[in-house]
mmCIF file of C-alpha atoms in Angstrom:
data_model
loop_
_atom_site.group_PDB
_atom_site.id
_atom_site.type_symbol
_atom_site.label_atom_id
_atom_site.label_comp_id
_atom_site.label_asym_id
_atom_site.label_seq_id
_atom_site.Cartn_x
_atom_site.Cartn_y
_atom_site.Cartn_z
ATOM 1 C CA MET L 41 -85.172 -71.522 40.465
ATOM 2 C CA VAL L 42 -83.877 -71.658 36.928
ATOM 3 C CA ALA L 43 -80.350 -73.117 36.465
ATOM 4 C CA ASN L 44 -77.360 -71.054 35.415
ATOM 5 C CA GLY L 45 -79.011 -67.677 35.917
ATOM 6 C CA ALA L 46 -81.420 -67.882 32.995
ATOM 7 C CA ALA L 47 -84.380 -65.581 33.058
ATOM 8 C CA THR L 48 -87.563 -67.092 34.543
ATOM 9 C CA LEU L 49 -90.346 -67.830 32.024
ATOM 10 C CA ALA L 50 -93.842 -69.115 32.569
ATOM 11 C CA ARG L 51 -93.979 -72.878 32.482
ATOM 12 C CA PRO L 52 -96.557 -72.951 29.607
ATOM 13 C CA VAL L 53 -94.186 -70.960 27.490
ATOM 14 C CA VAL L 54 -91.359 -73.426 28.174
ATOM 15 C CA GLU L 55 -93.682 -76.414 27.491
ATOM 16 C CA ARG L 56 -94.676 -74.978 24.168
ATOM 17 C CA ALA L 57 -90.992 -74.520 23.359
ATOM 18 C CA ARG L 58 -90.402 -78.186 24.321
ATOM 19 C CA ILE L 59 -93.066 -79.237 21.732
ATOM 20 C CA ALA L 60 -91.510 -76.905 19.162
ATOM 21 C CA VAL L 61 -88.021 -78.310 19.710
ATOM 22 C CA ALA L 62 -89.374 -81.884 19.365
ATOM 23 C CA ILE L 63 -91.005 -80.881 16.019
ATOM 24 C CA ALA L 64 -87.723 -79.307 14.857
ATOM 25 C CA PHE L 65 -85.820 -82.505 15.619
ATOM 26 C CA GLY L 66 -88.506 -84.652 13.971
ATOM 27 C CA VAL L 67 -88.647 -82.639 10.749
ATOM 28 C CA SER L 68 -84.855 -82.592 10.543
ATOM 29 C CA GLY L 69 -84.856 -86.400 10.670
ATOM 30 C CA LEU L 70 -87.569 -86.645 8.057
ATOM 31 C CA ALA L 71 -85.671 -84.357 5.684
ATOM 32 C CA PHE L 72 -82.541 -86.349 6.137
ATOM 33 C CA ALA L 73 -84.025 -89.825 5.765
ATOM 34 C CA SER L 74 -86.244 -88.905 2.856
ATOM 35 C CA TRP L 75 -83.244 -89.005 0.553
ATOM 36 C CA ILE L 76 -80.923 -91.361 2.546
ATOM 37 C CA SER L 77 -83.498 -94.152 2.243
ATOM 38 C CA ARG L 78 -83.490 -93.730 -1.528
ATOM 39 C CA THR L 79 -79.742 -93.812 -2.037
ATOM 40 C CA PRO L 80 -79.821 -96.881 -4.255
ATOM 41 C CA ALA L 81 -82.335 -95.168 -6.532
ATOM 42 C CA ILE L 82 -80.268 -91.944 -6.572
ATOM 43 C CA ARG L 83 -77.037 -93.826 -7.279
ATOM 44 C CA ASP L 84 -78.562 -95.787 -10.133
ATOM 45 C CA ALA L 85 -80.407 -92.752 -11.596
ATOM 46 C CA LEU L 86 -77.113 -90.850 -11.702
ATOM 47 C CA ASP L 87 -75.257 -93.953 -13.023
ATOM 48 C CA LEU L 88 -72.543 -93.891 -10.383
ATOM 49 C CA THR L 89 -70.310 -96.557 -8.902
ATOM 50 C CA ASN L 90 -70.042 -97.045 -5.105
ATOM 51 C CA ALA L 91 -66.789 -95.065 -5.070
ATOM 52 C CA GLN L 92 -68.267 -92.252 -7.113
ATOM 53 C CA PHE L 93 -71.395 -92.173 -4.951
ATOM 54 C CA GLY L 94 -69.193 -91.983 -1.893
ATOM 55 C CA LEU L 95 -67.693 -88.798 -3.258
ATOM 56 C CA LEU L 96 -71.199 -87.435 -3.975
ATOM 57 C CA LEU L 97 -72.212 -88.089 -0.365
ATOM 58 C CA LEU L 98 -69.089 -86.224 0.661
ATOM 59 C CA CYS L 99 -70.766 -83.054 -0.643
ATOM 60 C CA THR L 100 -73.244 -83.213 2.225
ATOM 61 C CA SER L 101 -70.443 -83.622 4.694
ATOM 62 C CA VAL L 102 -68.418 -80.747 3.299
ATOM 63 C CA GLY L 103 -71.408 -78.447 3.501
ATOM 64 C CA ALA L 104 -72.152 -79.532 7.068
ATOM 65 C CA VAL L 105 -68.551 -79.230 8.346
ATOM 66 C CA SER L 106 -68.010 -75.887 6.579
ATOM 67 C CA ALA L 107 -71.037 -74.312 8.216
ATOM 68 C CA LEU L 108 -70.553 -75.656 11.746
ATOM 69 C CA PRO L 109 -67.796 -73.257 13.021
ATOM 70 C CA LEU L 110 -70.088 -70.311 12.143
ATOM 71 C CA SER L 111 -73.233 -71.878 13.600
ATOM 72 C CA GLY L 112 -72.461 -71.114 17.269
ATOM 73 C CA PRO L 113 -71.743 -67.439 16.692
ATOM 74 C CA LEU L 114 -74.830 -67.266 14.358
ATOM 75 C CA VAL L 115 -77.068 -68.646 17.086
ATOM 76 C CA HIS L 116 -75.447 -66.282 19.541
ATOM 77 C CA ALA L 117 -76.109 -63.303 17.193
ATOM 78 C CA ILE L 118 -79.667 -63.998 15.855
ATOM 79 C CA GLY L 119 -81.086 -66.599 18.206
ATOM 80 C CA PRO L 120 -81.921 -70.277 17.776
ATOM 81 C CA HIS L 121 -85.330 -69.690 16.129
ATOM 82 C CA ARG L 122 -84.008 -67.654 13.269
ATOM 83 C CA THR L 123 -81.037 -69.953 12.790
ATOM 84 C CA VAL L 124 -83.301 -73.059 12.559
ATOM 85 C CA LEU L 125 -85.534 -71.261 9.999
ATOM 86 C CA LEU L 126 -82.529 -70.157 7.964
ATOM 87 C CA GLY L 127 -81.165 -73.705 7.992
ATOM 88 C CA ALA L 128 -84.493 -75.249 6.980
ATOM 89 C CA SER L 129 -84.664 -72.832 4.087
ATOM 90 C CA ALA L 130 -81.287 -73.912 2.837
ATOM 91 C CA VAL L 131 -82.300 -77.594 3.201
ATOM 92 C CA THR L 132 -85.478 -76.951 1.204
ATOM 93 C CA VAL L 133 -83.552 -75.319 -1.699
ATOM 94 C CA GLY L 134 -80.930 -78.001 -1.527
ATOM 95 C CA MET L 135 -83.416 -80.909 -1.695
ATOM 96 C CA LEU L 136 -85.156 -79.223 -4.636
ATOM 97 C CA ALA L 137 -81.793 -79.004 -6.427
ATOM 98 C CA VAL L 138 -81.065 -82.709 -5.769
ATOM 99 C CA ALA L 139 -84.512 -83.587 -7.175
ATOM 100 C CA VAL L 140 -83.775 -81.609 -10.360
ATOM 101 C CA GLY L 141 -80.276 -83.103 -10.578
ATOM 102 C CA VAL L 142 -81.695 -86.586 -10.448
ATOM 103 C CA ALA L 143 -84.406 -85.750 -12.992
ATOM 104 C CA VAL L 144 -81.925 -84.407 -15.556
ATOM 105 C CA VAL L 145 -79.150 -86.890 -14.642
ATOM 106 C CA SER L 146 -76.705 -84.234 -13.499
ATOM 107 C CA PRO L 147 -74.325 -85.429 -10.671
ATOM 108 C CA PRO L 148 -72.842 -81.883 -10.332
ATOM 109 C CA LEU L 149 -76.224 -80.330 -9.686
ATOM 110 C CA ALA L 150 -77.158 -83.102 -7.279
ATOM 111 C CA GLY L 151 -73.846 -82.553 -5.547
ATOM 112 C CA ALA L 152 -74.482 -78.815 -5.284
ATOM 113 C CA GLY L 153 -77.853 -79.579 -3.791
ATOM 114 C CA LEU L 154 -76.369 -81.968 -1.227
ATOM 115 C CA LEU L 155 -73.742 -79.332 -0.336
ATOM 116 C CA LEU L 156 -76.480 -76.804 0.438
ATOM 117 C CA THR L 157 -78.565 -79.428 2.245
ATOM 118 C CA GLY L 158 -75.577 -80.292 4.477
ATOM 119 C CA THR L 159 -74.965 -76.573 5.178
ATOM 120 C CA GLY L 160 -78.569 -76.076 6.209
ATOM 121 C CA LEU L 161 -78.793 -79.218 8.311
ATOM 122 C CA SER L 162 -75.686 -78.420 10.386
ATOM 123 C CA SER L 163 -76.746 -74.910 11.318
ATOM 124 C CA TRP L 164 -80.289 -76.202 12.050
ATOM 125 C CA ASP L 165 -78.731 -78.958 14.167
ATOM 126 C CA VAL L 166 -76.631 -76.662 16.370
ATOM 127 C CA ALA L 167 -79.498 -74.197 16.883
ATOM 128 C CA MET L 168 -82.106 -76.801 17.896
ATOM 129 C CA ASN L 169 -79.588 -78.464 20.252
ATOM 130 C CA VAL L 170 -78.933 -75.122 21.958
ATOM 131 C CA GLU L 171 -82.705 -74.499 22.273
ATOM 132 C CA GLY L 172 -83.272 -78.062 23.507
ATOM 133 C CA ALA L 173 -80.558 -77.695 26.214
ATOM 134 C CA ASP L 174 -82.124 -74.397 27.299
ATOM 135 C CA VAL L 175 -85.570 -76.066 27.630
ATOM 136 C CA GLU L 176 -83.941 -78.976 29.472
ATOM 137 C CA ARG L 177 -82.395 -76.702 32.024
ATOM 138 C CA ARG L 178 -85.568 -74.700 32.581
ATOM 139 C CA LEU L 179 -87.680 -77.858 33.115
ATOM 140 C CA ASP L 180 -84.940 -79.431 35.231
ATOM 141 C CA ARG L 181 -85.046 -82.962 33.759
ATOM 142 C CA PRO L 182 -82.959 -84.784 31.061
ATOM 143 C CA LEU L 183 -84.764 -84.266 27.779
ATOM 144 C CA MET L 184 -82.027 -84.369 25.146
ATOM 145 C CA PRO L 185 -82.298 -88.153 24.474
ATOM 146 C CA ARG L 186 -85.985 -87.678 23.852
ATOM 147 C CA PHE L 187 -85.406 -84.707 21.568
ATOM 148 C CA HIS L 188 -83.016 -86.828 19.595
ATOM 149 C CA ALA L 189 -85.589 -89.636 19.696
ATOM 150 C CA GLY L 190 -87.781 -87.108 17.777
ATOM 151 C CA PHE L 191 -85.041 -86.958 15.159
ATOM 152 C CA SER L 192 -84.954 -90.687 15.017
ATOM 153 C CA LEU L 193 -88.743 -90.869 14.781
ATOM 154 C CA GLY L 194 -88.486 -88.467 11.857
ATOM 155 C CA THR L 195 -85.985 -90.765 10.211
ATOM 156 C CA VAL L 196 -88.208 -93.751 10.803
ATOM 157 C CA THR L 197 -91.013 -91.807 9.033
ATOM 158 C CA GLY L 198 -88.686 -90.818 6.273
ATOM 159 C CA ALA L 199 -87.387 -94.361 5.877
ATOM 160 C CA LEU L 200 -90.951 -95.782 5.717
ATOM 161 C CA LEU L 201 -91.809 -93.083 3.186
ATOM 162 C CA GLY L 202 -88.794 -94.047 1.147
ATOM 163 C CA ALA L 203 -89.582 -97.776 1.347
ATOM 164 C CA GLY L 204 -93.220 -97.071 0.295
ATOM 165 C CA CYS L 205 -92.141 -94.880 -2.611
ATOM 166 C CA ALA L 206 -89.574 -97.480 -3.750
ATOM 167 C CA TRP L 207 -92.235 -100.187 -3.566
ATOM 168 C CA LEU L 208 -94.719 -98.059 -5.504
ATOM 169 C CA ALA L 209 -92.002 -96.964 -7.982
ATOM 170 C CA VAL L 210 -92.520 -93.332 -7.179
ATOM 171 C CA PRO L 211 -89.741 -91.286 -8.851
ATOM 172 C CA VAL L 212 -87.190 -90.165 -6.264
ATOM 173 C CA ASP L 213 -87.185 -86.620 -7.692
ATOM 174 C CA TRP L 214 -90.910 -86.261 -6.985
ATOM 175 C CA GLN L 215 -90.556 -87.625 -3.460
ATOM 176 C CA LEU L 216 -87.723 -85.180 -2.661
ATOM 177 C CA ALA L 217 -89.586 -82.109 -4.104
ATOM 178 C CA VAL L 218 -92.770 -82.797 -2.046
ATOM 179 C CA THR L 219 -90.776 -83.472 1.116
ATOM 180 C CA ALA L 220 -88.807 -80.256 0.726
ATOM 181 C CA LEU L 221 -92.025 -78.172 0.703
ATOM 182 C CA LEU L 222 -93.326 -80.007 3.786
ATOM 183 C CA VAL L 223 -90.076 -79.279 5.617
ATOM 184 C CA ILE L 224 -90.147 -75.533 5.266
ATOM 185 C CA ALA L 225 -93.865 -75.266 6.054
ATOM 186 C CA SER L 226 -93.484 -77.295 9.269
ATOM 187 C CA ILE L 227 -90.446 -75.439 10.544
ATOM 188 C CA ALA L 228 -91.884 -71.987 9.807
ATOM 189 C CA ALA L 229 -94.764 -72.877 12.130
ATOM 190 C CA ALA L 230 -92.639 -74.577 14.831
ATOM 191 C CA VAL L 231 -90.049 -71.797 15.436
ATOM 192 C CA ARG L 232 -92.825 -69.401 16.437
ATOM 193 C CA MET L 233 -93.075 -71.371 19.677
ATOM 194 C CA PHE L 234 -89.393 -71.218 20.568
ATOM 195 C CA LEU L 235 -88.295 -69.469 23.743
ATOM 196 C CA PRO L 236 -88.240 -65.701 23.346
ATOM 197 C CA VAL L 237 -84.814 -64.142 22.833
ATOM 198 C CA PRO L 238 -84.074 -61.497 25.503
ATOM 199 C CA ALA L 239 -83.944 -57.991 24.053
ATOM 200 C CA ARG L 240 -80.569 -56.229 24.180
ATOM 201 C CA VAL L 241 -80.206 -52.975 26.072
ATOM 202 C CA PRO L 242 -80.120 -50.135 23.530
ATOM 203 C CA GLY L 243 -76.600 -48.855 23.069
ATOM 204 C CA ALA L 244 -75.011 -51.814 24.904
ATOM 205 C CA ALA L 245 -72.188 -53.606 23.140
ATOM 206 C CA ALA L 246 -73.044 -57.056 21.808
ATOM 207 C CA PRO L 247 -71.520 -59.787 23.973
ATOM 208 C CA ARG L 248 -68.732 -61.811 22.438
ATOM 209 C CA SER L 249 -69.469 -65.395 21.596
ATOM 210 C CA GLY L 250 -66.153 -66.674 23.017
ATOM 211 C CA VAL L 251 -65.834 -69.340 20.333
ATOM 212 C CA LEU L 252 -62.013 -69.180 20.313
ATOM 213 C CA ARG L 253 -61.824 -69.811 24.029
ATOM 214 C CA ALA L 254 -64.132 -72.801 23.685
ATOM 215 C CA TRP L 255 -61.697 -74.401 21.272
ATOM 216 C CA ARG L 256 -59.043 -74.395 24.020
ATOM 217 C CA GLU L 257 -61.141 -76.129 26.699
ATOM 218 C CA PRO L 258 -59.954 -79.747 27.229
ATOM 219 C CA ARG L 259 -63.325 -81.014 28.395
ATOM 220 C CA THR L 260 -65.112 -79.504 25.342
ATOM 221 C CA LEU L 261 -62.555 -81.045 23.046
ATOM 222 C CA LEU L 262 -62.898 -84.511 24.614
ATOM 223 C CA ILE L 263 -66.680 -84.310 24.354
ATOM 224 C CA GLY L 264 -66.183 -83.428 20.698
ATOM 225 C CA LEU L 265 -64.044 -86.504 20.255
ATOM 226 C CA LEU L 266 -66.761 -88.649 21.841
ATOM 227 C CA VAL L 267 -69.413 -87.092 19.512
ATOM 228 C CA LEU L 268 -67.078 -87.673 16.562
ATOM 229 C CA ALA L 269 -66.816 -91.341 17.428
ATOM 230 C CA PHE L 270 -70.575 -91.966 17.881
ATOM 231 C CA ALA L 271 -71.401 -89.745 14.903
ATOM 232 C CA PHE L 272 -69.180 -92.018 12.801
ATOM 233 C CA VAL L 273 -70.907 -95.157 14.162
ATOM 234 C CA GLU L 274 -74.310 -93.617 13.377
ATOM 235 C CA GLY L 275 -73.260 -91.907 10.125
ATOM 236 C CA VAL L 276 -71.865 -95.046 8.526
ATOM 237 C CA ALA L 277 -75.132 -96.804 9.062
ATOM 238 C CA ASN L 278 -77.068 -93.816 7.784
ATOM 239 C CA ASP L 279 -75.057 -93.587 4.576
ATOM 240 C CA TRP L 280 -74.328 -97.239 3.852
ATOM 241 C CA LEU L 281 -76.567 -99.674 5.687
ATOM 242 C CA THR L 282 -79.216 -99.579 2.981
ATOM 243 C CA LEU L 283 -76.700 -100.205 0.232
ATOM 244 C CA ALA L 284 -74.849 -102.841 2.368
ATOM 245 C CA VAL L 285 -78.017 -104.874 2.822
ATOM 246 C CA VAL L 286 -79.077 -104.504 -0.814
ATOM 247 C CA ASP L 287 -75.679 -105.462 -2.264
ATOM 248 C CA GLY L 288 -74.396 -107.743 0.508
ATOM 249 C CA TYR L 289 -77.507 -109.852 0.878
ATOM 250 C CA ARG L 290 -78.745 -109.532 -2.701
ATOM 251 C CA VAL L 291 -82.172 -108.126 -1.928
ATOM 252 C CA GLY L 292 -84.333 -105.366 -3.421
ATOM 253 C CA ASP L 293 -84.288 -101.664 -2.643
ATOM 254 C CA ALA L 294 -87.423 -101.911 -0.478
ATOM 255 C CA VAL L 295 -85.815 -104.489 1.791
ATOM 256 C CA GLY L 296 -82.727 -102.255 2.095
ATOM 257 C CA ALA L 297 -84.957 -99.378 3.102
ATOM 258 C CA VAL L 298 -86.613 -101.571 5.727
ATOM 259 C CA ALA L 299 -83.220 -102.442 7.171
ATOM 260 C CA PHE L 300 -82.476 -98.765 7.524
ATOM 261 C CA GLY L 301 -85.937 -98.341 9.118
ATOM 262 C CA VAL L 302 -85.067 -101.081 11.665
ATOM 263 C CA PHE L 303 -81.865 -99.189 12.518
ATOM 264 C CA VAL L 304 -83.544 -95.884 13.070
ATOM 265 C CA ALA L 305 -86.514 -97.469 14.854
ATOM 266 C CA ALA L 306 -84.025 -99.018 17.381
ATOM 267 C CA MET L 307 -82.360 -95.633 17.802
ATOM 268 C CA THR L 308 -85.776 -94.061 18.508
ATOM 269 C CA ALA L 309 -86.780 -96.631 21.102
ATOM 270 C CA ALA L 310 -83.461 -96.400 22.890
ATOM 271 C CA ARG L 311 -83.593 -92.644 22.966
ATOM 272 C CA MET L 312 -87.106 -92.674 24.360
ATOM 273 C CA VAL L 313 -85.917 -94.732 27.412
ATOM 274 C CA GLY L 314 -82.449 -93.181 27.442
ATOM 275 C CA GLY L 315 -83.307 -90.452 29.948
ATOM 276 C CA THR L 316 -84.419 -93.070 32.511
ATOM 277 C CA ALA L 317 -81.195 -95.050 31.983
ATOM 278 C CA LEU L 318 -79.095 -91.950 32.369
ATOM 279 C CA GLN L 319 -80.788 -90.921 35.572
ATOM 280 C CA ARG L 320 -80.206 -94.392 37.048
ATOM 281 C CA TRP L 321 -76.670 -95.256 35.892
ATOM 282 C CA GLY L 322 -75.164 -91.968 34.681
ATOM 283 C CA ARG L 323 -73.773 -90.814 31.421
ATOM 284 C CA VAL L 324 -70.428 -92.669 31.433
ATOM 285 C CA THR L 325 -71.779 -96.141 32.255
ATOM 286 C CA VAL L 326 -74.604 -95.884 29.782
ATOM 287 C CA LEU L 327 -72.400 -94.685 26.986
ATOM 288 C CA ARG L 328 -69.915 -97.522 27.428
ATOM 289 C CA ALA L 329 -72.709 -100.056 27.549
ATOM 290 C CA THR L 330 -74.191 -98.774 24.284
ATOM 291 C CA ALA L 331 -70.815 -98.928 22.540
ATOM 292 C CA VAL L 332 -70.627 -102.611 23.334
ATOM 293 C CA LEU L 333 -74.212 -103.063 22.028
ATOM 294 C CA ALA L 334 -73.227 -101.359 18.739
ATOM 295 C CA LEU L 335 -70.265 -103.682 18.439
ATOM 296 C CA VAL L 336 -72.429 -106.780 18.632
ATOM 297 C CA GLY L 337 -74.856 -105.306 16.082
ATOM 298 C CA LEU L 338 -72.024 -104.493 13.692
ATOM 299 C CA ALA L 339 -70.767 -108.058 13.841
ATOM 300 C CA LEU L 340 -74.169 -109.452 13.025
ATOM 301 C CA VAL L 341 -74.622 -107.187 10.037
ATOM 302 C CA VAL L 342 -71.169 -107.925 8.624
ATOM 303 C CA PHE L 343 -70.945 -111.694 9.438
ATOM 304 C CA GLY L 344 -74.575 -112.718 9.820
ATOM 305 C CA PRO L 345 -75.223 -115.702 7.561
ATOM 306 C CA THR L 346 -78.896 -114.807 7.002
ATOM 307 C CA LEU L 347 -80.877 -111.681 6.394
ATOM 308 C CA PRO L 348 -82.912 -112.002 9.661
ATOM 309 C CA LEU L 349 -79.651 -112.001 11.656
ATOM 310 C CA ALA L 350 -78.460 -108.930 9.677
ATOM 311 C CA LEU L 351 -81.756 -107.176 10.518
ATOM 312 C CA LEU L 352 -81.181 -108.103 14.221
ATOM 313 C CA GLY L 353 -77.715 -106.574 13.905
ATOM 314 C CA ALA L 354 -79.206 -103.386 12.444
ATOM 315 C CA LEU L 355 -81.475 -103.229 15.497
ATOM 316 C CA LEU L 356 -78.606 -103.635 18.009
ATOM 317 C CA TRP L 357 -76.421 -101.273 15.980
ATOM 318 C CA GLY L 358 -79.134 -98.619 16.094
ATOM 319 C CA ALA L 359 -79.696 -99.000 19.848
ATOM 320 C CA GLY L 360 -75.985 -98.866 20.480
ATOM 321 C CA ALA L 361 -75.427 -95.691 18.466
ATOM 322 C CA SER L 362 -78.401 -93.955 19.984
ATOM 323 C CA LEU L 363 -77.149 -91.934 22.964
ATOM 324 C CA GLY L 364 -73.659 -90.751 22.097
ATOM 325 C CA PHE L 365 -74.703 -87.708 20.137
ATOM 326 C CA PRO L 366 -77.492 -86.406 22.415
ATOM 327 C CA VAL L 367 -75.520 -86.982 25.627
ATOM 328 C CA GLY L 368 -72.519 -85.221 24.072
ATOM 329 C CA MET L 369 -74.670 -82.229 23.157
ATOM 330 C CA SER L 370 -76.213 -82.147 26.620
ATOM 331 C CA ALA L 371 -72.797 -82.333 28.280
ATOM 332 C CA ALA L 372 -71.464 -79.526 26.067
ATOM 333 C CA ALA L 373 -74.405 -77.361 26.995
ATOM 334 C CA ASP L 374 -74.196 -77.878 30.811
ATOM 335 C CA GLU L 375 -73.586 -74.154 31.312
ATOM 336 C CA ALA L 376 -76.158 -71.873 29.707
ATOM 337 C CA ASP L 377 -73.958 -68.882 29.006
ATOM 338 C CA ARG L 378 -71.457 -70.994 27.071
ATOM 339 C CA ALA L 379 -73.892 -73.484 25.486
ATOM 340 C CA ALA L 380 -74.096 -72.083 21.958
ATOM 341 C CA VAL L 381 -70.341 -71.917 21.304
ATOM 342 C CA ARG L 382 -69.551 -75.185 23.031
ATOM 343 C CA VAL L 383 -72.253 -77.018 21.118
ATOM 344 C CA SER L 384 -70.896 -75.549 17.815
ATOM 345 C CA VAL L 385 -67.347 -76.621 18.715
ATOM 346 C CA VAL L 386 -68.426 -80.150 19.679
ATOM 347 C CA SER L 387 -70.555 -80.339 16.560
ATOM 348 C CA SER L 388 -67.647 -79.147 14.385
ATOM 349 C CA ILE L 389 -65.424 -81.904 15.724
ATOM 350 C CA GLY L 390 -68.194 -84.479 15.509
ATOM 351 C CA TYR L 391 -69.210 -83.713 12.005
ATOM 352 C CA THR L 392 -65.709 -84.224 10.692
ATOM 353 C CA SER L 393 -66.547 -87.887 10.841
ATOM 354 C CA PHE L 394 -68.864 -87.337 7.963
ATOM 355 C CA LEU L 395 -65.991 -86.019 5.861
ATOM 356 C CA ALA L 396 -64.015 -89.284 6.186
ATOM 357 C CA GLY L 397 -66.884 -91.755 6.372
ATOM 358 C CA PRO L 398 -68.567 -91.638 2.925
ATOM 359 C CA PRO L 399 -65.441 -91.762 0.715
ATOM 360 C CA LEU L 400 -63.634 -94.188 3.086
ATOM 361 C CA ILE L 401 -66.442 -96.713 3.058
ATOM 362 C CA GLY L 402 -66.921 -96.223 -0.737
ATOM 363 C CA PHE L 403 -63.220 -96.872 -1.415
ATOM 364 C CA LEU L 404 -63.038 -99.918 0.877
ATOM 365 C CA ALA L 405 -66.261 -101.305 -0.646
ATOM 366 C CA GLU L 406 -64.579 -101.446 -4.004
ATOM 367 C CA GLN L 407 -61.627 -103.350 -2.495
ATOM 368 C CA VAL L 408 -63.109 -105.774 0.070
ATOM 369 C CA GLY L 409 -66.880 -105.640 -0.498
ATOM 370 C CA ILE L 410 -69.385 -103.338 1.130
ATOM 371 C CA LEU L 411 -70.124 -105.488 4.203
ATOM 372 C CA ARG L 412 -66.482 -105.990 5.211
ATOM 373 C CA SER L 413 -65.829 -102.242 4.697
ATOM 374 C CA LEU L 414 -68.133 -101.503 7.627
ATOM 375 C CA LEU L 415 -65.599 -102.944 9.994
ATOM 376 C CA VAL L 416 -63.832 -99.540 10.203
ATOM 377 C CA VAL L 417 -66.600 -98.674 12.678
ATOM 378 C CA LEU L 418 -64.692 -100.696 15.274
ATOM 379 C CA GLY L 419 -62.123 -97.915 15.582
ATOM 380 C CA ALA L 420 -64.814 -95.380 16.273
ATOM 381 C CA LEU L 421 -66.340 -97.613 18.983
ATOM 382 C CA ALA L 422 -62.964 -97.907 20.692
ATOM 383 C CA ILE L 423 -62.680 -94.072 20.765
ATOM 384 C CA GLY L 424 -66.167 -93.792 22.174
ATOM 385 C CA LEU L 425 -65.402 -96.157 24.995
ATOM 386 C CA LEU L 426 -62.292 -94.197 25.942
ATOM 387 C CA ALA L 427 -63.761 -90.699 25.675
ATOM 388 C CA ALA L 428 -67.028 -91.369 27.583
ATOM 389 C CA GLY L 429 -65.575 -90.125 30.829
ATOM 390 C CA ALA L 430 -65.538 -86.575 29.493
ATOM 391 C CA THR L 431 -69.358 -86.378 29.765
ATOM 392 C CA ARG L 432 -69.214 -86.078 33.582
ATOM 393 C CA PRO L 433 -70.669 -82.712 34.459
ATOM 394 C CA ALA L 434 -68.150 -79.908 34.691
ATOM 395 C CA GLY L 435 -66.678 -79.622 38.213
ATOM 396 C CA THR L 436 -67.524 -83.205 39.316
ATOM 397 C CA GLY L 437 -64.914 -85.817 39.957
ATOM 398 C CA GLY L 438 -67.163 -88.834 40.400
ATOM 399 C CA THR L 439 -67.642 -91.856 38.318
ATOM 400 C CA GLY L 440 -70.557 -90.494 36.382
ATOM 401 C CA GLY L 441 -72.648 -93.330 37.605
ATOM 402 C CA THR L 442 -75.133 -91.449 39.727
ATOM 403 C CA ALA L 443 -78.446 -90.079 38.666
ATOM 404 C CA GLY L 444 -77.206 -86.582 39.426
ATOM 405 C CA ALA L 445 -74.531 -86.920 36.831
ATOM 406 C CA THR L 446 -77.111 -86.505 34.111
ATOM 407 C CA ARG L 447 -78.918 -83.496 35.605
ATOM 408 C CA PRO L 448 -78.555 -80.151 33.869
ATOM 409 C CA GLY L 449 -75.785 -78.558 35.906
ATOM 410 C CA GLY L 450 -75.075 -81.824 37.734
ATOM 411 C CA THR L 451 -77.087 -80.963 40.904
ATOM 412 C CA GLY L 452 -78.255 -84.502 41.560
ATOM 413 C CA GLN L 453 -81.638 -83.158 42.717
ATOM 414 C CA GLY L 454 -85.003 -84.503 41.525
ATOM 415 C CA SER L 455 -87.463 -82.614 39.420
#
């Protein structure tokens, strides 16, 4: 029996879709990390200060947040596969624009490219999360942490690619251009294996997305707050960890890229085992434990007296930030017929952290130093601890500590 009334599909079709979703997550991570890991080179090539570079990074966040409210209705209207392909096309064009902007030393052009990249990544993100939640329900086991591990694996690959290119002195514009072409080719192939979209009855009125109603649901809003908190914890590291290690510990760009690689490698490993942890202890307990882990990692990065301790901190920070986003997406998509709009609402709330993060850290870095500026993450961790209870499956009043609390639909039954 398929949960939530979804139409039954042959298992091989769903398994192919599972592979395709994993590819979509991985390529998204690769696209993101391919330029994040080269932020020192981009900053220096464009001759920007930390504060100016924070404003440049804000372009990505503005693009992402602006597109998110429309992403759910877009998925509802044209399906996840077309939305992912559309988003990947925008990312490709955006990355090419950033490459040209760096080559000709044009911050406005690079900013326009990051704006388009952010727009594409956000719609791509919502669509692949909706598709992943559908596959998760049909296979009746928690898969979202592993899908997000695919994203992290993609970022590990992108970080290693960035470190290698920095070490070999490969121009960042060439790296971005080649990566952009790989992105669109991979996604065009992957979306062909997504789940088929049911055909509408001729003459029947298109169903409403119900996005406005989703914005009035207390549980959905609390899950959005949780995702916002963990997105901030993750996003600050994504945007600033490389620069923090390079400037704070006075090391080269390649070492900074390695530190970012350690962070995303830890996220990948934690997400690979996250499903098992969620089945055993439940969403709420696991999320609170990971928040504490991130706190310890943050302290080591900021106050660690040596580079090895800072790298250990990056590892713990990555593990601690690993599950908030995927568990929030899974919780938002517990009910199939409301999954697209709820995921878009939760994503819209969560991505607002990327609006405040880059300029806030950039401003504070100019005042107190880049390492001490990272301490604002403490506030986000406190919110994450308080909001974790919202991830209990809809209609349950338990502690969230049972295996069943992580099942799609909260049935508590085994696979």
